[in-house]
Short mmCIF file of C-alpha atoms and ligand atoms in Angstrom, two decimals:
data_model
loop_
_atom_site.label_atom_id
_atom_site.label_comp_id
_atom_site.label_asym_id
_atom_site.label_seq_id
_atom_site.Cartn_x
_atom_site.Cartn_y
_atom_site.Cartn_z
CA UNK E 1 -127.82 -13.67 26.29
CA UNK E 2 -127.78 -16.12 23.16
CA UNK E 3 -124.34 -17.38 22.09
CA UNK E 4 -123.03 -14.79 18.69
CA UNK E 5 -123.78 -16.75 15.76
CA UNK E 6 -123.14 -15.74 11.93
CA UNK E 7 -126.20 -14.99 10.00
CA UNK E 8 -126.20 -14.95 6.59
CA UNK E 9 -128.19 -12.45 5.20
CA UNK E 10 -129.46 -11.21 1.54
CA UNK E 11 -128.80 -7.54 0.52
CA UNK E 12 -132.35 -5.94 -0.17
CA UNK E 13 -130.59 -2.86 -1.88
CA UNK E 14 -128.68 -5.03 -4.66
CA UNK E 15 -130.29 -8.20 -5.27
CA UNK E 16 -131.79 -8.28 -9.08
CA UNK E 17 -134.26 -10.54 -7.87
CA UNK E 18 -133.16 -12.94 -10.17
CA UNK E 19 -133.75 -16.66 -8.34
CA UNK E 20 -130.53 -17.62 -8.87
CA UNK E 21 -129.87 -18.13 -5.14
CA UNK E 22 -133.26 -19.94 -4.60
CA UNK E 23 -132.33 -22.45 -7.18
CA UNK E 24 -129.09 -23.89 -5.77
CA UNK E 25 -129.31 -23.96 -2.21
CA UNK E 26 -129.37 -27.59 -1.54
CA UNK E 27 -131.34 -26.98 1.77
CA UNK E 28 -133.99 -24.40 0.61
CA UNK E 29 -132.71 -22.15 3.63
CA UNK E 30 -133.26 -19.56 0.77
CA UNK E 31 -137.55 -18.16 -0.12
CA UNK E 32 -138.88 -15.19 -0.81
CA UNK E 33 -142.10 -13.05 -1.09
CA UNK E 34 -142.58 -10.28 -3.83
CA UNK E 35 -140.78 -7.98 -1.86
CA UNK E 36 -137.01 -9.66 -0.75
CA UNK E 37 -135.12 -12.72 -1.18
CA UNK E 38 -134.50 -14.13 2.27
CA UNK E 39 -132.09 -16.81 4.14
CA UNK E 40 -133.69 -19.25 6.58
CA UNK E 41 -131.43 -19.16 9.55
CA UNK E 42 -133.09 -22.31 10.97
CA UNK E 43 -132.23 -23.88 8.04
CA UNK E 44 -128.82 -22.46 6.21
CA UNK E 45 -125.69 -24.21 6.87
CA UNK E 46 -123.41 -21.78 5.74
CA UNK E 47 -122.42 -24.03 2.94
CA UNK E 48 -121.35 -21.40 0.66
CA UNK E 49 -122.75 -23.35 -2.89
CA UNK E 50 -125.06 -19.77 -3.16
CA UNK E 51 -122.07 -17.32 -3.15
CA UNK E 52 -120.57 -18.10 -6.21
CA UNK E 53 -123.59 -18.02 -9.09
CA UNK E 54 -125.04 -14.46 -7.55
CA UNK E 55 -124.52 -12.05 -10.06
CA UNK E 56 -124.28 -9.14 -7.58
CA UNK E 57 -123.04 -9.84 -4.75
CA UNK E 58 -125.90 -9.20 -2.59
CA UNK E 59 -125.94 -12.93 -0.99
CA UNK E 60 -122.41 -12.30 0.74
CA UNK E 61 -123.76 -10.15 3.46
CA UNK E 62 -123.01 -11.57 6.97
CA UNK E 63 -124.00 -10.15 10.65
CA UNK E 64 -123.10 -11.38 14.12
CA UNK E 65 -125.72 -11.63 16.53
CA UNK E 66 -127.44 -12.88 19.34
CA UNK E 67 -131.23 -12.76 18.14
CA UNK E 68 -131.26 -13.95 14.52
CA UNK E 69 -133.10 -11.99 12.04
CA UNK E 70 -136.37 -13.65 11.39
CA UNK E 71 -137.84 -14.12 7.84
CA UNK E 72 -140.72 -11.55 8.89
CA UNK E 73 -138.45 -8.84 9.63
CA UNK E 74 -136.13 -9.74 6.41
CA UNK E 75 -139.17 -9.60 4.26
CA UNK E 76 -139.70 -6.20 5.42
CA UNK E 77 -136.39 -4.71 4.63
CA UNK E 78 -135.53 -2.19 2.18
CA UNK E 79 -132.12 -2.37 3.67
CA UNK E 80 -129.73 -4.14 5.83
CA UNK E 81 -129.34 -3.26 9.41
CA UNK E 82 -125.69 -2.49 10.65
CA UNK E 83 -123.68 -4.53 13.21
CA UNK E 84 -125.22 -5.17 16.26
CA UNK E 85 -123.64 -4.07 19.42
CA UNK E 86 -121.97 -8.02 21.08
CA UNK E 87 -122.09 -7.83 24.76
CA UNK E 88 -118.99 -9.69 26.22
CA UNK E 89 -120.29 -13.28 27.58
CA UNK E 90 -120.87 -13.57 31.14
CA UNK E 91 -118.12 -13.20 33.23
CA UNK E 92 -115.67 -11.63 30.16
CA UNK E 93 -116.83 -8.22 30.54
CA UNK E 94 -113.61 -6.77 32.84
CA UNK E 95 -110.61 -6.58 30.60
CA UNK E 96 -107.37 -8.27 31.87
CA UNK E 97 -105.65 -6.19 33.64
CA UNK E 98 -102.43 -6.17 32.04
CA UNK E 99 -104.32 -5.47 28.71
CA UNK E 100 -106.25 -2.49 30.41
CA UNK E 101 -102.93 -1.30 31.25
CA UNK E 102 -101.28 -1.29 27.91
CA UNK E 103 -104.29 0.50 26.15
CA UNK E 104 -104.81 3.62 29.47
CA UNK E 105 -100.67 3.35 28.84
CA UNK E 106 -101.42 3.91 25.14
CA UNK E 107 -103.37 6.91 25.66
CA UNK E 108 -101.68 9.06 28.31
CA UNK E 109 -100.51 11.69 25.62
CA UNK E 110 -104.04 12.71 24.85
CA UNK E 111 -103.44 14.52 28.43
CA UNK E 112 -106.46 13.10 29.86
CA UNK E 113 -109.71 11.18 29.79
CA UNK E 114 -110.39 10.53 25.83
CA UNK E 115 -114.30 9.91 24.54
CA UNK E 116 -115.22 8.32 21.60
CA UNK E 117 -116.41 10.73 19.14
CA UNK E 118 -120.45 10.91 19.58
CA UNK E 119 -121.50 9.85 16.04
CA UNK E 120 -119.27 6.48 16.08
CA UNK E 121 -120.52 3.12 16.07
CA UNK E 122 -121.24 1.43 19.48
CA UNK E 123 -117.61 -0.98 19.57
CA UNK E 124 -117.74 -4.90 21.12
CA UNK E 125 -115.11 -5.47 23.70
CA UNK E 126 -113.44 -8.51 24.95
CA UNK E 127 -115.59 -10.89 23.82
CA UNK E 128 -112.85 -13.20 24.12
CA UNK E 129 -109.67 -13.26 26.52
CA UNK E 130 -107.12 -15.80 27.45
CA UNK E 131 -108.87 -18.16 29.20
CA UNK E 132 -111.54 -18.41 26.23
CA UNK E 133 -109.64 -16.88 23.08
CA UNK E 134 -110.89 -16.82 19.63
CA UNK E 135 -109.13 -19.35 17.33
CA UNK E 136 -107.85 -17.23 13.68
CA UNK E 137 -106.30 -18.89 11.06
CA UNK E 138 -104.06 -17.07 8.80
CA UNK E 139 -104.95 -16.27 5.53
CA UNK E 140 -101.83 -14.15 4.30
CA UNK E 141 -98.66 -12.86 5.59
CA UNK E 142 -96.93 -10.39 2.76
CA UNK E 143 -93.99 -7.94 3.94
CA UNK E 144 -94.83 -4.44 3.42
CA UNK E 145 -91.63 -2.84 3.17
CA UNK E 146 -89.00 -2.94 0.50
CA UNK E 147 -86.63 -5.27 0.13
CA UNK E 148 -83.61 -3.30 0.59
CA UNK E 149 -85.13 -2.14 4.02
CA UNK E 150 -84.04 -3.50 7.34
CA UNK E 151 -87.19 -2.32 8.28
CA UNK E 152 -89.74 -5.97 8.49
CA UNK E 153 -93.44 -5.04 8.53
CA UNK E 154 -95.80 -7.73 7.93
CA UNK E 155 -99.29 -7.36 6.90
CA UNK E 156 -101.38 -10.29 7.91
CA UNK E 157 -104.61 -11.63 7.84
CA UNK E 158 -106.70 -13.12 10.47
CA UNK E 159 -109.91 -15.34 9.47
CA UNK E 160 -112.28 -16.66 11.82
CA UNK E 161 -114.22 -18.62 10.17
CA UNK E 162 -117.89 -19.07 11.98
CA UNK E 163 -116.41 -17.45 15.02
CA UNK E 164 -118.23 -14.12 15.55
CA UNK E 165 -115.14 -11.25 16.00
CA UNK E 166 -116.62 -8.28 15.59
CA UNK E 167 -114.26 -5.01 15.26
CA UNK E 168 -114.25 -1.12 14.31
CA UNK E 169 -111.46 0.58 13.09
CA UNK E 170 -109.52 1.64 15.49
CA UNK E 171 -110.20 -1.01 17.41
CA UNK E 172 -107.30 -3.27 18.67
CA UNK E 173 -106.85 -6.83 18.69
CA UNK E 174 -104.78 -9.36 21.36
CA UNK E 175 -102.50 -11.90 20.30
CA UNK E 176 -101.33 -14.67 22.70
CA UNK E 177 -97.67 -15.92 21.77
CA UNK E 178 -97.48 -19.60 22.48
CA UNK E 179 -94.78 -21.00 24.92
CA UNK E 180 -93.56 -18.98 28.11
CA UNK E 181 -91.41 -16.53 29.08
CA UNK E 182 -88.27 -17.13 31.70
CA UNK E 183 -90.14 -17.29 34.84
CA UNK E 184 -91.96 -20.37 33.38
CA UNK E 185 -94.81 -18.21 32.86
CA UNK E 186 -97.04 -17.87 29.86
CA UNK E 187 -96.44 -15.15 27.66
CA UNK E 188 -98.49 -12.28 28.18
CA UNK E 189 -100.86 -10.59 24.98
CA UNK E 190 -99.42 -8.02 23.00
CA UNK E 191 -102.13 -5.55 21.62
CA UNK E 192 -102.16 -5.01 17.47
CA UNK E 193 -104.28 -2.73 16.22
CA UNK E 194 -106.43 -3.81 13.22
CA UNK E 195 -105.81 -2.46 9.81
CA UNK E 196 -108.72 -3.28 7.75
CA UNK E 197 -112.32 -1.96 8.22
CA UNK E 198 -115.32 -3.25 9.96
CA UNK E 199 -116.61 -5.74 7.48
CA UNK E 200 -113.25 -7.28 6.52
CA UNK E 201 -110.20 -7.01 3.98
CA UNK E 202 -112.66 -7.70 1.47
CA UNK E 203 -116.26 -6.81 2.14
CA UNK E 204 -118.39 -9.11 4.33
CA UNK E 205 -115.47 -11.54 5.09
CA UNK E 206 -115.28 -12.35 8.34
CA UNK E 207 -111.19 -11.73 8.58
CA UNK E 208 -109.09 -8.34 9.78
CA UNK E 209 -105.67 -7.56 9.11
CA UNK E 210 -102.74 -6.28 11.00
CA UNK E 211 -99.89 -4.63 10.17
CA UNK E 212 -97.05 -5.84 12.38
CA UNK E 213 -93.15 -4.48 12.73
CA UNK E 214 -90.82 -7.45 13.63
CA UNK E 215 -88.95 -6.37 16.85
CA UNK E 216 -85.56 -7.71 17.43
CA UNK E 217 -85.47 -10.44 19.92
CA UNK E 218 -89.55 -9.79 20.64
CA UNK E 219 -91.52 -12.80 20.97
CA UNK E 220 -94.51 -11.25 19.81
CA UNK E 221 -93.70 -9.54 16.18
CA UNK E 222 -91.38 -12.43 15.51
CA UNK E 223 -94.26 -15.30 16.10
CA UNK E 224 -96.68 -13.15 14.17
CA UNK E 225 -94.18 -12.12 10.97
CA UNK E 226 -92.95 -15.68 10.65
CA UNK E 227 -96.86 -17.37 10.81
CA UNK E 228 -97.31 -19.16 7.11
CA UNK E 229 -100.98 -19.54 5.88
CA UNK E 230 -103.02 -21.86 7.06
CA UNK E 231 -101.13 -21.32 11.22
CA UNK E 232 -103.50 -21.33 14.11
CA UNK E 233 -103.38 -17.62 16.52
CA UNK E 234 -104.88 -17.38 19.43
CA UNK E 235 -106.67 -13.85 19.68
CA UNK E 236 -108.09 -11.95 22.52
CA UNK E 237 -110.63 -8.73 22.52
CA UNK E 238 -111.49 -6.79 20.58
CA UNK E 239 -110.42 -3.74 22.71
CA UNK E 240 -110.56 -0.29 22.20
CA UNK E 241 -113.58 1.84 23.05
CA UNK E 242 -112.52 5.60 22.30
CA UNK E 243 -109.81 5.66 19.44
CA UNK E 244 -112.98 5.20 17.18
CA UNK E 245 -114.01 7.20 13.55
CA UNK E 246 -116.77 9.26 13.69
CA UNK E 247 -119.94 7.88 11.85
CA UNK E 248 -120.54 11.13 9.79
CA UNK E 249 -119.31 12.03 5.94
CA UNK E 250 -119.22 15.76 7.07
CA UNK E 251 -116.46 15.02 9.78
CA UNK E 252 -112.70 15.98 8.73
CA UNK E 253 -109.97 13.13 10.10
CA UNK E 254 -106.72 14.27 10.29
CA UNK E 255 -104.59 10.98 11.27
CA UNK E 256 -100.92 11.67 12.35
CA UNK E 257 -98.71 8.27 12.57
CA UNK E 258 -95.37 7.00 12.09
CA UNK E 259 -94.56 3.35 11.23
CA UNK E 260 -97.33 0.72 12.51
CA UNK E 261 -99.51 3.45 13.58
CA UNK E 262 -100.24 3.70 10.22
CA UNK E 263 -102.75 0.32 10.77
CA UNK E 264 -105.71 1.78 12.32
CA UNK E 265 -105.76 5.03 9.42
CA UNK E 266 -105.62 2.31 6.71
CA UNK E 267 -108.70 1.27 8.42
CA UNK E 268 -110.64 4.50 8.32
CA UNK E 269 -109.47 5.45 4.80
CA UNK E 270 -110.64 1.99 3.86
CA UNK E 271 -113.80 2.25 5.52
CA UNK E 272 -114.87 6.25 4.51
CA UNK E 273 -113.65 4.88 0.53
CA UNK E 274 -116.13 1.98 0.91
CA UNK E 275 -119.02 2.97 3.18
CA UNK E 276 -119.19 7.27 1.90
CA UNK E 277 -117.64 7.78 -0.98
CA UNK E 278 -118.79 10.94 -1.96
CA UNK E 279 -118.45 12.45 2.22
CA UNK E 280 -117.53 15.92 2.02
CA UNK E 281 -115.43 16.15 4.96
CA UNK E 282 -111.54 16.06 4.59
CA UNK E 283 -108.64 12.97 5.47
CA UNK E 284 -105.38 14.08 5.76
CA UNK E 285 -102.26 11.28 6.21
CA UNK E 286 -99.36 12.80 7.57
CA UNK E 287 -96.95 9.84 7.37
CA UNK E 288 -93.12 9.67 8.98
CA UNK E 289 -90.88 6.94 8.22
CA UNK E 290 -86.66 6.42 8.23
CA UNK E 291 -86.69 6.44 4.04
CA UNK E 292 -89.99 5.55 1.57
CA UNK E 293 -88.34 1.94 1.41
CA UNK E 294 -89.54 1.88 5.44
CA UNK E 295 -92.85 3.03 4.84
CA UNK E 296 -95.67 0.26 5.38
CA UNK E 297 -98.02 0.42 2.23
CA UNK E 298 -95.80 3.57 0.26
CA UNK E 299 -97.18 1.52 -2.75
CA UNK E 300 -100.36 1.14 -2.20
CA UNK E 301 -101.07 4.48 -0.45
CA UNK E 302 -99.54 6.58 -3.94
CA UNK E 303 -102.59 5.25 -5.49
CA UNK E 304 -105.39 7.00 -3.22
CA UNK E 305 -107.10 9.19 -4.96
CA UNK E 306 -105.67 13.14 -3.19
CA UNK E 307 -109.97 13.81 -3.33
CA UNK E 308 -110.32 10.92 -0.67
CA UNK E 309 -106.85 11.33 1.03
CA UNK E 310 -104.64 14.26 0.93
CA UNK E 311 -101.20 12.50 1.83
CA UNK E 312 -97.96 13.92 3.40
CA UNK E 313 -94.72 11.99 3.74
CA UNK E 314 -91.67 12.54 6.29
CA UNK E 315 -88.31 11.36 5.72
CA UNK E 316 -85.95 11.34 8.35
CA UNK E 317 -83.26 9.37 6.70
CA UNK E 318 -83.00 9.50 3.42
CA UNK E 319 -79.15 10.47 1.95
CA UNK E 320 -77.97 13.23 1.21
CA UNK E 321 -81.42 15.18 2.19
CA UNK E 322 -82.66 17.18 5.27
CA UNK E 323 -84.45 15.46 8.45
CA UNK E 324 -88.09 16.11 7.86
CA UNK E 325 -90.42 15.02 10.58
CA UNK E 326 -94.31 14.80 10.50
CA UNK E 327 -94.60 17.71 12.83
CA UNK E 328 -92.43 19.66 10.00
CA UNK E 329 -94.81 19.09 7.35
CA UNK E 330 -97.41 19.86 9.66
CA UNK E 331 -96.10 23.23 10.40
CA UNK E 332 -95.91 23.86 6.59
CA UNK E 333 -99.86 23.03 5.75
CA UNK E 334 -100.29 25.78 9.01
CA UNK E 335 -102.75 27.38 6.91
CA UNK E 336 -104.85 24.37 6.46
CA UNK E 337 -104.65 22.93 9.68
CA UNK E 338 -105.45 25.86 11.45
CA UNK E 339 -108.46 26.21 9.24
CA UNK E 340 -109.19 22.91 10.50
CA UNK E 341 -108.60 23.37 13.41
CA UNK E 342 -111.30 26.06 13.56
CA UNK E 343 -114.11 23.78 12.73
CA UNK E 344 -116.08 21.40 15.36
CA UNK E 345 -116.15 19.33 12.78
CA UNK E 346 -112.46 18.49 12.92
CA UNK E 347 -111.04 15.17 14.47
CA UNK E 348 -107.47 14.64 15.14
CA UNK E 349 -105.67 11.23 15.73
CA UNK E 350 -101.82 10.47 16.55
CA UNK E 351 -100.66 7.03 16.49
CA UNK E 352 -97.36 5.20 16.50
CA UNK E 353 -93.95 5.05 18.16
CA UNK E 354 -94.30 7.42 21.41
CA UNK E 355 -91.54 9.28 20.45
CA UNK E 356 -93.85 11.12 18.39
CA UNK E 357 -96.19 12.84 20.56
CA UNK E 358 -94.18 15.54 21.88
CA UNK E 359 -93.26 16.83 18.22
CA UNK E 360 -96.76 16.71 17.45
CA UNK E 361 -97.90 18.34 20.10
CA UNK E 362 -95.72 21.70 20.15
CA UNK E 363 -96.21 21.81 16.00
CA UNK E 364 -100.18 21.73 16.66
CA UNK E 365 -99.61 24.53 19.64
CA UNK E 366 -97.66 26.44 17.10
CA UNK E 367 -100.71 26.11 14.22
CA UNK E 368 -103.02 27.26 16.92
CA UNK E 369 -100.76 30.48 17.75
CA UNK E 370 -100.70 31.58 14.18
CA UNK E 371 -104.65 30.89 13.46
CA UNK E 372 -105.07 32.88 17.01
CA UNK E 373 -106.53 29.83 19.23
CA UNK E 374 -105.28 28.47 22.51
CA UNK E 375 -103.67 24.41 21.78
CA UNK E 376 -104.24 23.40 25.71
CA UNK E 377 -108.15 24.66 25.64
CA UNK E 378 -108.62 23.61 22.08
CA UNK E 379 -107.66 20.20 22.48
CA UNK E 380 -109.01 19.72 26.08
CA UNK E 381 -112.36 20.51 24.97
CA UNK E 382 -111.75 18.60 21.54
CA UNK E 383 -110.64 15.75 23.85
CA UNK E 384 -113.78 15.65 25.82
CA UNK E 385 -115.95 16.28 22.52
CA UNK E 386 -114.76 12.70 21.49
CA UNK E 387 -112.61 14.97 18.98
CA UNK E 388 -108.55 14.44 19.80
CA UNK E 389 -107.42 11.06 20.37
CA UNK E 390 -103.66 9.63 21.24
CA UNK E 391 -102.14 6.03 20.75
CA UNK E 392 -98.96 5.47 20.85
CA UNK E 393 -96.95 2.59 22.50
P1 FAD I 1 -91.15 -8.03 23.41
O1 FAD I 1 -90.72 -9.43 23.54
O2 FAD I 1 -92.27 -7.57 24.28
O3 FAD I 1 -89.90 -7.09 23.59
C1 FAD I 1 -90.08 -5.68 23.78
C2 FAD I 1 -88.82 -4.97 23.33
O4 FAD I 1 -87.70 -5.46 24.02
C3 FAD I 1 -88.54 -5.16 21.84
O5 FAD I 1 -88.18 -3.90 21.32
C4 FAD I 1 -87.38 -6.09 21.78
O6 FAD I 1 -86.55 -5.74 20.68
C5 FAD I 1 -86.69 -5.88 23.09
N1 FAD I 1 -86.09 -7.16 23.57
C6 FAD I 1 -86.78 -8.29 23.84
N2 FAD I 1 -85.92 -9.23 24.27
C7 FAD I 1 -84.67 -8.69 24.28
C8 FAD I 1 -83.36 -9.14 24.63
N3 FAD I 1 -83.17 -10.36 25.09
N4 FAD I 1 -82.34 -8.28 24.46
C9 FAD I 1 -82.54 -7.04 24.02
N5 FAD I 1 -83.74 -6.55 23.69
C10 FAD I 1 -84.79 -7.35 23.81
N6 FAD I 1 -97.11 -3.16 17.17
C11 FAD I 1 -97.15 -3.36 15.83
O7 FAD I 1 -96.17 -3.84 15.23
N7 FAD I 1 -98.28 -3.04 15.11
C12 FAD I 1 -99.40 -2.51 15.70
O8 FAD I 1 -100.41 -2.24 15.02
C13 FAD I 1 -99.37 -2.32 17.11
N8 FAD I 1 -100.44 -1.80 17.74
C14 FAD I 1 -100.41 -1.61 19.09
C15 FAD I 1 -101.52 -1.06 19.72
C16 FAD I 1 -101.50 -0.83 21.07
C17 FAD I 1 -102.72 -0.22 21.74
C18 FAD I 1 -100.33 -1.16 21.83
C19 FAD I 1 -100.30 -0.91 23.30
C20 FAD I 1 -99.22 -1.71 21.22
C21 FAD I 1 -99.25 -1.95 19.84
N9 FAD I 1 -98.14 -2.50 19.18
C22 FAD I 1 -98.19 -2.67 17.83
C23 FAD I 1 -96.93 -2.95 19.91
C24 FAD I 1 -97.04 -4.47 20.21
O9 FAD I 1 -98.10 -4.69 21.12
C25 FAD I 1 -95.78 -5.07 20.83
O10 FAD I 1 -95.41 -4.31 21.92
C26 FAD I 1 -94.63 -5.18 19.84
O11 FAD I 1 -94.98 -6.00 18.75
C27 FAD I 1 -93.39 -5.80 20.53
O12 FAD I 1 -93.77 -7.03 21.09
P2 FAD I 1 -92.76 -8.27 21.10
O13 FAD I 1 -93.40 -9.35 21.86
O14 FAD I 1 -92.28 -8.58 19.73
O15 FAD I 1 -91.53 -7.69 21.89
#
């Protein structure tokens, strides 16, 4: 297999047509024929001079791969082709051990075996590990939460530059904290999951974000929150081969987190808002947090339109008001849910603090009494349909 390089590539769907492109690249990597606009890949240096004068948009398209595109097959296009599926280089394609064992750790409240659902995209896994990580440099590093909270989320972003990374939502992400731990040994990966969609925080840029909670005293979440732009992170994976969305506007998500679990559902809202914006299926957010001042994107999140995302909110410490819990709200949309619930169509995820799960689980065996189904069949067979999926650390 061919090294992954980064191919630049021309949007048949958008571009006007208009030469602009043609004109400026100082290497002619860019020609066309009277059907598309094309990029040489023999020839472009990923310079960048094109991006700017475009008056679409259509010349920032990017794909990793092995094969490049040829300028036969872009000439034929009426579209772009999605992401490739990256095959891990030789000798990368077990996962670490230790990593394996966080992420089957990860998933043990799904009660068994989980699938990826059958329409999602085919994921890349560890294309890079310790021995050979990825080099990301950050781009950003904003706190999410309030102020007044003593509650420190970050969310950061990760670019890498030429380096091919590859992700899904859902997917997860390794970081390697420098230094090492008391033994003298070095500090093992921590997992992240990734927080933006498949083609970047902004589209076709070849970055991710994460959405990390400082720990006290964890090496981890204190390297990552404290990185300042322009820091060098060593990265592992990606990883993840299950928790993935399904590839279909009909499907209805119903995503079920508290604090950083909230990452990988920022993800798939991002990604259904961008890539189907008119799906008809439903995404529900049911969201638990200590007060709205702990609550990773609360801004942000009040602005989703209810159409794309209907959103429910948990408070289990606010003043002076009753404990409400995820699985409380959850018990008051019953009729909903077990609507929901009813349809193959349906997709549940859980993801956050492990605490969580058991909640969750007796307020969805409760919704399943009242709309007359049976929780422990439903979600076995939902489980093995690629339709229930657990991660929570
Ligand atoms: P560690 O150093 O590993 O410490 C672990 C715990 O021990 C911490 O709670 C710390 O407070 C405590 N501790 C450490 N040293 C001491 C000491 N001397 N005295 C007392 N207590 C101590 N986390 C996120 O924030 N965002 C995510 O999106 C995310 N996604 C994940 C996805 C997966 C699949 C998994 C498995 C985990 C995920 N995590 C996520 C958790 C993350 O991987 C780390 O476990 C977390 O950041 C803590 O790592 P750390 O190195 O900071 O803490």
């Amino acid at each position: 297999m061919n090294a992954p390089i980064k191919q630049h590539l021309i949007d048949p769907e958008i571009c006007i047509r208009c030469n602009t492109c043609e004109e400026t690249c100082p290497v002619d990597a860019i020609v066309h024929d009277s059907n598309n606009y094309v990029v040489d890949v023999t020839k472009c240096n990923l310079c960048m001079d094109c991006i700017p004068p475009c008056p679409t948009g259509s010349i920032d398209n990017w794909r990793i791969v092995t094969s490049a595109y040829s300028l036969d097959e872009q000439f034929s296009w009426g579209e772009l082709p999605l992401q490739q599926e990256i095959a891990p280089a030789e000798g990368h394609e077990a996962i670490d051990a230790d990593v394996q064992a966080l992420i089957d750790s990860a998933h043990v409240g799904a009660g068994g075996k989980s699938v990826a659902p059958a329409t999602a995209a085919k994921p890349s896994v560890n294309l890079y590990n310790r021995d050979k990580p990825a080099i990301a440099t950050v781009s950003g590093n904003y706190r999410l939460t309030h102020e007044e909270s003593d509650v420190d989320v970050h969310h950061l972003i990760l670019d890498f530059g030429d380096t091919p990374f590859p992700v899904l939502e859902g997917q997860s992400i390794g970081i390697v904290p420098p230094g090492v731990d008391s033994e003298g040994k070095p500090h093992r990966v921590r997992l992240y999951s990734i927080a933006s969609p498949r083609h970047g925080e902004k589209p076709n840029t070849n970055n991710l974000a994460l959405t990390v909670k400082r720990e006290p005293q964890g090496v981890c979440s204190n390297f990552v929150c404290d990185l300042k732009k322009g820091d060098k992170v060593q990265v592992t994976g990606p990883f993840g081969a299950t928790f993935l969305m399904p590839n279909d506007p009909a499907a209805n998500i119903v995503m079920i987190c508290t604090g950083t679990g909230s990452a990988p559902f920022r993800a798939f809202t991002e990604w259904r808002r961008r890539s189907m914006p008119n799906a008809t299926g439903r995404m529900l957010l049911f969201f638990g947090a200590r007060r709205p001042q702990d609550l990773p994107y609360f801004g942000p999140l009040q602005k989703v339109p209810d159409a794309l995302l209907g959103k429910y909110f948990a408070y289990s410490r606010v003043p002076g008001e009753k404990k409400v819990y995820v699985q409380d709200l959850m018990r008051r949309e019953e009729p909903l849910l077990g609507k929901l619930l009813r349809s193959a169509g349906t997709h549940i995820y859980v993801c956050g603090l492990k605490g969580m799960e058991q909640g969750v689980d007796s307020a969805l065996d409760d919704i399943c009494r009242g709309a007359e189904l049976n929780w422990r069949d439903l979600r076995d067979s939902m489980r093995a349909e690629g339709r229930y999926h657990v991660e929570t650390y």
